[in-house]
């Protein structure tokens, strides 16, 4: 039996999966690393912490009992998007990496909007948000000029990790699409954007397809990991692109719902000219010459975790959600908006905050718990609604993450999205997508679709219940009014928050 490894470089930990030709996960290993918040709104990591953690995880997989390390044919990657790693002439980081969830760059976002005007959306296909990479580059140039003067090239997190393993510098299209420097439809670094901000083309790494072979392990890395130096290394992709691959979102009509700390609605897109006016993200897919559109709820699973921590800290999630299935759609007239940390789609608003509306004396904890679950799903449905208004078919939704662990929530998703919702038999998300890129790159399959047919296994399916779907359609219209009705109140109270 031969194997590939998918490496998922996350915000808090790296996870590596050893996968065989049948798509079975033979072993997995993970290692965590620290996150630094030096100032409010800042979020940084040491790039070499990623490297050390990954080497340890790979060594664990290579030494798995009964596995011959020589049978590991390839490695590929999934990585946290948008994070800025600046390298000097010798290829060393000039400072810590600034991560996707860092919010210090509002000033630079406004500068990008003023400078590019309409070109921002026509070229990069995405609005200027604090999480993206170009605002971070401009921030370092403005506030840390000595560090920026040393910087000769930028990378994203997984690309730095791969560089350290192979000595080769590349970036794939799906991750590059989240930098605000890529001509997304043209699949090239945008000379217009680079020139507008005085950045040279040499500041950007060479671009490559996600399944592209970019090298083999350096001898010293082979020794440290216990793997052969001839092990092939493939480019990999952005975490959301790899999550889509690992869930089989590889053709029109298929959509992904992923509920983690944040929540994502991601839909496959063939048409590179499709215009969503910047209301949702439009990125290159990990599948060659394909794209995806994506909406984000900032506090999806986090809303439920917050509710549990605040009102049931000593109970399990199963105990917290007891009785929720007995509550009818609408939670007894109780409505929750999940804006605990602001919102992303369709309202890019860092000031807005969450609310419970319609509380009365008859409500019990189970009503509040159901309202939180419904509110999260309503927020995600805002993206589904925009996709449909733009002419997309959203017929089948693959649900992964925390929302796929509870049958009541899966049925709720089917009813609110008014679509068939499918859970996966063995959900591994972005890590499996990375392994699939390695399997396809290694020649195991003639396409990613063929790989998905083998690797991605569906479990239970939920269809919308007509009566519940009709009720949720009406409640969703009310939910959509809450943001505008409460925005001014949130702005007024913002100065008094701790």
XYZ file of C-alpha atoms in Angstrom:
498
model
C 0.000 0.000 0.000
C 1.225 3.529 -0.787
C 0.283 6.741 0.975
C 0.103 10.501 0.740
C 0.116 13.091 3.504
C -2.161 16.097 3.796
C -0.911 18.862 6.097
C -3.445 21.383 7.400
C -1.651 24.424 8.833
C -4.272 26.011 11.075
C -4.308 29.019 13.367
C -3.775 27.080 16.580
C -2.247 23.808 15.394
C -0.978 21.813 12.443
C -2.662 18.508 11.631
C -1.152 15.892 9.333
C -3.125 12.998 7.815
C -1.623 9.810 6.380
C -4.055 8.605 3.708
C -3.973 5.417 1.643
C -5.163 4.800 -1.923
C -8.692 4.059 -0.729
C -9.019 7.426 0.965
C -8.747 5.843 4.405
C -6.930 7.846 7.069
C -4.273 5.407 8.310
C -2.847 7.748 10.939
C -2.909 11.367 12.023
C -0.733 13.632 14.132
C -1.085 17.188 15.359
C 1.015 19.775 17.158
C 0.033 23.166 18.540
C 1.942 26.450 18.617
C 1.472 29.790 20.370
C -0.494 32.808 19.192
C 0.651 36.304 20.187
C -1.627 39.292 20.871
C 0.808 42.078 21.725
C -1.854 44.761 21.323
C -5.627 44.755 21.036
C -6.588 43.574 17.558
C -3.150 42.157 16.812
C -2.651 38.466 16.027
C 0.779 37.064 15.190
C 2.769 33.824 15.105
C 6.400 32.836 14.656
C 6.719 31.175 11.222
C 9.389 28.765 12.415
C 6.994 27.471 15.067
C 4.904 26.129 12.166
C 7.967 24.421 10.740
C 9.054 22.778 13.990
C 5.522 21.563 14.739
C 5.098 20.150 11.233
C 8.413 18.309 11.335
C 7.360 16.658 14.604
C 3.994 15.665 13.136
C 5.594 14.257 9.975
C 8.126 12.310 12.030
C 5.269 10.769 14.006
C 3.504 9.688 10.805
C 6.689 8.350 9.224
C 7.328 6.182 12.281
C 3.753 4.843 12.472
C 3.833 1.118 13.250
C 3.389 -1.021 10.164
C 4.031 1.831 7.731
C 7.140 1.911 5.534
C 8.106 5.565 5.166
C 9.311 4.804 1.645
C 5.669 4.092 0.724
C 4.764 7.767 1.302
C 4.676 9.140 -2.234
C 3.669 12.761 -1.762
C 2.838 15.632 0.569
C 0.567 18.598 0.044
C -0.795 21.411 2.161
C -3.817 23.348 3.302
C -3.115 26.640 4.999
C -4.678 29.481 6.936
C -5.269 32.250 4.409
C -4.066 35.862 4.174
C -1.237 35.720 6.760
C 1.814 37.826 5.877
C 5.333 36.373 6.020
C 8.047 38.773 4.846
C 11.401 37.255 3.852
C 14.791 38.952 3.627
C 17.520 38.320 1.042
C 18.564 35.110 2.822
C 15.011 33.788 2.990
C 14.507 34.453 6.697
C 11.418 36.148 8.186
C 12.016 39.811 9.033
C 9.295 39.789 11.701
C 6.497 37.601 13.068
C 3.730 36.612 10.676
C 0.606 38.810 10.818
C -2.424 36.506 10.681
C -5.807 36.514 8.978
C -7.624 37.494 12.186
C -5.467 40.572 12.818
C -7.532 43.783 12.585
C -4.947 46.577 12.798
C -5.171 47.581 9.129
C -8.422 49.564 8.799
C -6.471 52.680 7.767
C -4.695 50.740 5.011
C -7.971 49.274 3.742
C -9.361 52.762 3.224
C -6.127 53.708 1.419
C -6.556 50.733 -0.923
C -10.151 51.735 -1.683
C -9.146 55.352 -2.424
C -6.216 54.316 -4.596
C -7.808 51.553 -6.663
C -11.418 52.710 -6.821
C -13.416 50.435 -9.112
C -10.341 48.395 -10.053
C -10.371 46.810 -6.618
C -13.427 44.687 -7.361
C -12.901 44.338 -11.099
C -9.358 42.968 -10.699
C -9.073 41.381 -7.246
C -12.821 40.517 -7.066
C -12.857 41.139 -3.317
C -13.262 44.159 -1.032
C -10.412 45.517 1.080
C -10.810 43.847 4.457
C -8.452 43.924 7.412
C -7.770 40.197 7.171
C -6.307 40.326 3.666
C -2.594 40.454 2.875
C -2.031 43.715 0.979
C -3.274 45.876 3.897
C -0.735 44.108 6.124
C 2.081 44.817 3.663
C 1.155 48.506 3.630
C 0.957 48.584 7.441
C 4.463 47.172 7.837
C 5.799 49.613 5.260
C 4.202 52.537 7.114
C 4.891 51.609 10.724
C 7.947 49.360 10.552
C 10.023 50.848 7.709
C 13.267 49.209 8.846
C 11.721 45.755 8.746
C 10.079 46.467 5.399
C 13.380 47.661 3.921
C 14.804 44.192 4.579
C 11.848 42.428 2.947
C 12.496 41.126 -0.552
C 9.511 38.817 -0.993
C 6.277 37.864 0.750
C 4.707 34.459 1.326
C 1.585 33.082 2.935
C 1.829 30.685 5.902
C 1.691 27.302 4.160
C 4.022 28.579 1.433
C 6.664 29.472 4.014
C 6.300 26.020 5.566
C 6.686 24.369 2.157
C 9.660 26.601 1.334
C 11.445 25.459 4.477
C 10.783 21.810 3.595
C 11.861 22.082 -0.060
C 13.910 25.265 -0.485
C 11.545 26.291 -3.305
C 9.440 29.473 -3.411
C 5.911 29.282 -4.824
C 2.316 30.283 -4.121
C -0.804 28.603 -5.492
C -3.674 30.508 -7.076
C -6.286 29.705 -4.422
C -4.185 31.247 -1.643
C -2.914 34.109 -3.827
C -6.547 35.078 -4.485
C -6.797 36.213 -0.848
C -3.947 38.725 -1.041
C -5.673 41.554 -3.006
C -2.666 41.409 -5.341
C -3.933 38.783 -7.787
C -5.907 39.312 -10.969
C -8.276 36.506 -10.002
C -9.856 35.903 -13.411
C -6.543 36.390 -15.248
C -4.599 34.137 -12.842
C -1.600 36.480 -12.629
C -0.176 39.034 -10.225
C -1.818 42.339 -11.083
C 0.638 44.875 -12.471
C -2.019 47.561 -11.929
C -2.242 46.843 -8.204
C 1.513 46.407 -7.749
C 2.285 49.687 -9.529
C -0.443 51.537 -7.630
C 1.335 50.765 -4.352
C 4.919 50.882 -5.546
C 5.558 47.153 -5.209
C 7.779 45.279 -7.640
C 6.836 42.048 -9.377
C 9.832 40.381 -7.710
C 8.114 40.956 -4.348
C 5.646 38.194 -5.309
C 6.535 34.485 -5.560
C 5.971 32.402 -8.721
C 2.405 31.139 -9.112
C 1.521 27.458 -9.481
C -1.526 25.185 -9.571
C -2.546 23.580 -6.273
C -1.709 20.093 -7.540
C 1.571 21.288 -9.056
C 4.801 19.484 -8.144
C 7.134 22.048 -6.584
C 10.023 19.934 -5.331
C 11.137 17.213 -2.955
C 12.280 17.244 0.652
C 15.609 18.861 1.442
C 18.109 16.289 2.791
C 18.109 17.822 6.273
C 14.305 17.840 6.328
C 14.180 14.223 5.188
C 16.477 13.328 8.060
C 14.430 15.249 10.638
C 11.095 13.843 9.452
C 12.285 10.285 8.829
C 10.931 10.410 5.287
C 12.766 9.786 1.987
C 14.356 12.837 0.365
C 12.633 11.801 -2.876
C 9.176 12.374 -1.381
C 7.268 14.598 -3.810
C 5.921 17.891 -2.504
C 2.889 19.544 -4.114
C 1.812 23.170 -3.763
C -1.489 22.763 -1.894
C -4.175 25.371 -1.399
C -5.994 27.785 0.855
C -7.839 26.134 3.735
C -11.285 26.897 2.333
C -10.343 25.645 -1.139
C -8.946 22.451 0.377
C -12.011 22.109 2.579
C -14.111 22.270 -0.584
C -11.964 19.620 -2.274
C -12.111 17.391 0.803
C -15.912 17.694 0.763
C -16.257 17.021 -2.963
C -17.331 20.562 -3.942
C -15.974 20.206 -7.461
C -18.922 20.905 -9.767
C -21.796 23.348 -10.248
C -24.755 23.005 -7.894
C -22.670 21.824 -4.942
C -22.255 24.058 -1.903
C -20.379 23.641 1.372
C -21.564 24.716 4.824
C -18.729 24.645 7.340
C -19.412 25.620 10.938
C -16.311 26.032 13.048
C -15.443 29.028 15.202
C -16.469 31.028 12.169
C -18.870 29.761 9.530
C -18.479 29.484 5.777
C -20.882 29.017 2.902
C -18.861 28.128 -0.190
C -20.211 27.322 -3.635
C -18.420 26.051 -6.731
C -18.302 28.504 -9.630
C -17.270 27.935 -13.259
C -17.975 31.436 -14.559
C -15.056 33.781 -13.895
C -17.128 36.759 -15.037
C -19.877 36.269 -12.440
C -20.246 39.534 -10.474
C -21.278 39.512 -6.822
C -20.354 43.194 -6.343
C -17.928 42.339 -3.556
C -20.717 41.155 -1.251
C -19.157 37.689 -1.075
C -15.596 36.527 -1.638
C -14.649 35.312 -5.126
C -11.529 33.144 -5.133
C -9.670 30.719 -7.357
C -10.423 27.100 -6.480
C -7.818 24.428 -5.797
C -9.232 22.693 -8.875
C -7.521 24.033 -11.964
C -9.305 26.863 -13.839
C -12.214 26.875 -11.406
C -13.451 29.316 -8.801
C -15.629 29.476 -5.717
C -17.743 32.101 -4.035
C -17.820 32.290 -0.277
C -19.667 34.081 2.478
C -18.444 34.191 6.074
C -20.179 34.399 9.450
C -17.553 35.540 11.928
C -19.109 34.051 15.074
C -20.823 30.851 13.985
C -19.759 28.007 16.256
C -18.266 30.641 18.532
C -21.796 31.889 19.293
C -22.839 28.484 20.589
C -19.552 28.086 22.496
C -20.077 31.512 24.068
C -23.639 30.573 25.053
C -22.447 27.342 26.670
C -19.516 28.991 28.468
C -21.758 31.762 29.793
C -24.876 29.814 30.774
C -23.830 26.151 31.076
C -20.073 26.041 31.729
C -20.153 22.675 33.488
C -22.321 20.858 30.967
C -21.505 19.084 27.721
C -22.880 20.335 24.416
C -25.223 17.328 24.357
C -26.635 18.368 27.738
C -26.889 21.992 26.609
C -28.936 21.025 23.560
C -31.302 18.601 25.287
C -34.874 19.456 24.362
C -33.919 21.741 21.460
C -35.484 19.319 18.992
C -38.807 19.643 20.801
C -38.947 23.403 20.191
C -40.720 24.379 16.983
C -39.038 26.506 14.282
C -38.838 30.095 15.450
C -37.816 29.233 19.035
C -41.085 30.470 20.441
C -40.693 33.943 18.901
C -37.090 34.356 20.060
C -34.555 35.619 17.508
C -30.751 35.749 17.831
C -28.289 37.600 15.616
C -24.754 36.123 15.927
C -22.786 39.369 15.735
C -20.671 38.716 18.841
C -17.469 39.918 17.159
C -18.998 41.916 14.317
C -19.992 40.453 10.974
C -18.474 39.738 7.561
C -21.179 38.669 5.076
C -23.174 40.496 3.907
C -22.327 43.243 6.419
C -18.605 43.978 6.737
C -19.074 45.642 10.110
C -16.677 45.425 13.058
C -18.947 47.478 15.362
C -22.263 45.600 15.164
C -22.967 43.274 18.086
C -25.279 40.344 18.807
C -28.804 40.521 20.162
C -31.683 38.421 21.420
C -35.036 39.818 20.281
C -38.488 38.828 21.493
C -37.591 37.546 24.962
C -40.576 36.845 27.211
C -41.219 35.072 30.490
C -42.207 31.788 28.849
C -38.791 31.192 27.307
C -36.596 28.494 28.792
C -32.933 27.788 28.149
C -33.810 25.383 25.338
C -35.523 28.243 23.482
C -32.402 30.372 23.771
C -30.205 27.474 22.619
C -32.412 26.852 19.591
C -32.500 30.575 18.809
C -28.680 30.636 18.791
C -28.568 27.691 16.380
C -31.191 29.285 14.157
C -29.470 32.677 14.218
C -26.167 31.182 13.121
C -27.936 29.368 10.288
C -29.864 32.504 9.261
C -26.576 34.361 8.998
C -25.173 31.629 6.752
C -28.398 31.705 4.739
C -27.676 35.333 3.869
C -24.880 33.989 1.650
C -27.086 31.241 0.206
C -29.715 33.872 -0.567
C -27.180 36.078 -2.370
C -25.902 33.136 -4.418
C -29.418 32.345 -5.557
C -30.199 35.973 -6.369
C -27.091 35.992 -8.580
C -28.469 33.031 -10.507
C -26.612 30.180 -8.819
C -28.300 26.852 -8.158
C -27.951 25.772 -4.537
C -29.528 22.351 -4.503
C -27.256 20.186 -2.375
C -25.241 21.426 0.596
C -22.490 19.358 2.190
C -22.368 20.227 5.897
C -19.180 19.838 7.923
C -17.886 21.070 11.265
C -19.840 21.506 14.481
C -23.129 21.979 12.673
C -22.828 18.488 11.192
C -22.519 16.785 14.580
C -26.136 17.277 15.612
C -29.088 15.792 13.645
C -31.416 18.557 14.854
C -29.063 21.186 13.465
C -28.650 19.318 10.167
C -32.427 19.235 9.715
C -32.576 22.908 10.692
C -30.030 23.702 7.981
C -32.072 21.810 5.382
C -35.208 23.728 6.406
C -33.586 27.189 6.535
C -31.472 26.725 3.382
C -34.415 24.980 1.670
C -31.958 22.499 0.187
C -30.856 18.915 0.697
C -28.147 18.803 3.372
C -25.649 15.933 3.421
C -23.222 14.956 6.173
C -19.953 13.145 5.497
C -19.074 9.670 6.740
C -15.518 10.563 7.764
C -15.096 14.303 7.837
C -11.478 15.441 7.632
C -11.979 18.780 5.878
C -8.979 20.725 4.581
C -6.462 18.050 5.579
C -8.188 15.495 3.359
C -8.359 18.062 0.557
C -4.595 18.540 0.832
C -4.075 14.770 0.726
C -6.308 14.597 -2.372
C -4.124 17.201 -4.102
C -1.091 15.028 -3.347
C -2.903 11.908 -4.602
C -3.958 13.631 -7.824
C -0.507 15.184 -8.286
C 1.092 11.779 -7.757
C -0.952 10.345 -10.603
C -3.280 8.124 -8.566
C -6.297 9.616 -10.360
C -6.927 11.335 -13.681
C -8.862 14.189 -12.013
C -9.758 15.593 -8.624
C -13.345 14.544 -9.332
C -12.245 10.914 -9.696
C -10.302 11.247 -6.464
C -13.356 12.673 -4.685
C -15.510 9.779 -5.930
C -13.122 7.468 -4.067
C -12.162 9.550 -1.026
C -15.309 11.539 -0.121
C -18.013 9.360 1.414
C -21.518 10.696 2.107
C -23.467 9.753 5.238
C -26.981 10.872 6.241
C -29.010 13.220 4.060
C -31.700 15.670 5.227
C -34.412 17.154 3.006
C -36.360 20.327 3.827
C -39.691 19.836 5.592
C -42.254 21.999 3.715
C -43.994 23.418 6.806
C -40.734 24.242 8.604
C -39.157 25.671 5.431
C -42.151 27.983 4.942
C -41.968 29.179 8.550
C -38.242 29.833 8.298
C -38.697 31.727 5.045
C -40.903 34.226 6.899
C -38.627 34.425 9.961
C -35.585 34.951 7.731
C -37.199 38.080 6.299
C -37.481 39.429 9.843
C -33.870 38.429 10.598
C -32.670 40.409 7.568
C -34.214 43.581 8.990
C -32.453 43.406 12.343
C -29.031 44.595 11.157
C -30.233 47.916 9.751
C -32.627 48.478 12.647
C -29.923 48.031 15.302
C -26.808 49.407 13.575
C -27.160 52.960 14.892
C -27.837 51.689 18.418
C -24.704 49.556 18.278
C -22.613 52.492 17.100
C -23.990 54.612 19.954
C -23.184 52.055 22.634
C -19.761 51.067 21.238
C -17.779 53.645 23.307
C -19.000 52.042 26.526
C -17.741 48.539 25.790
C -14.826 47.304 27.864
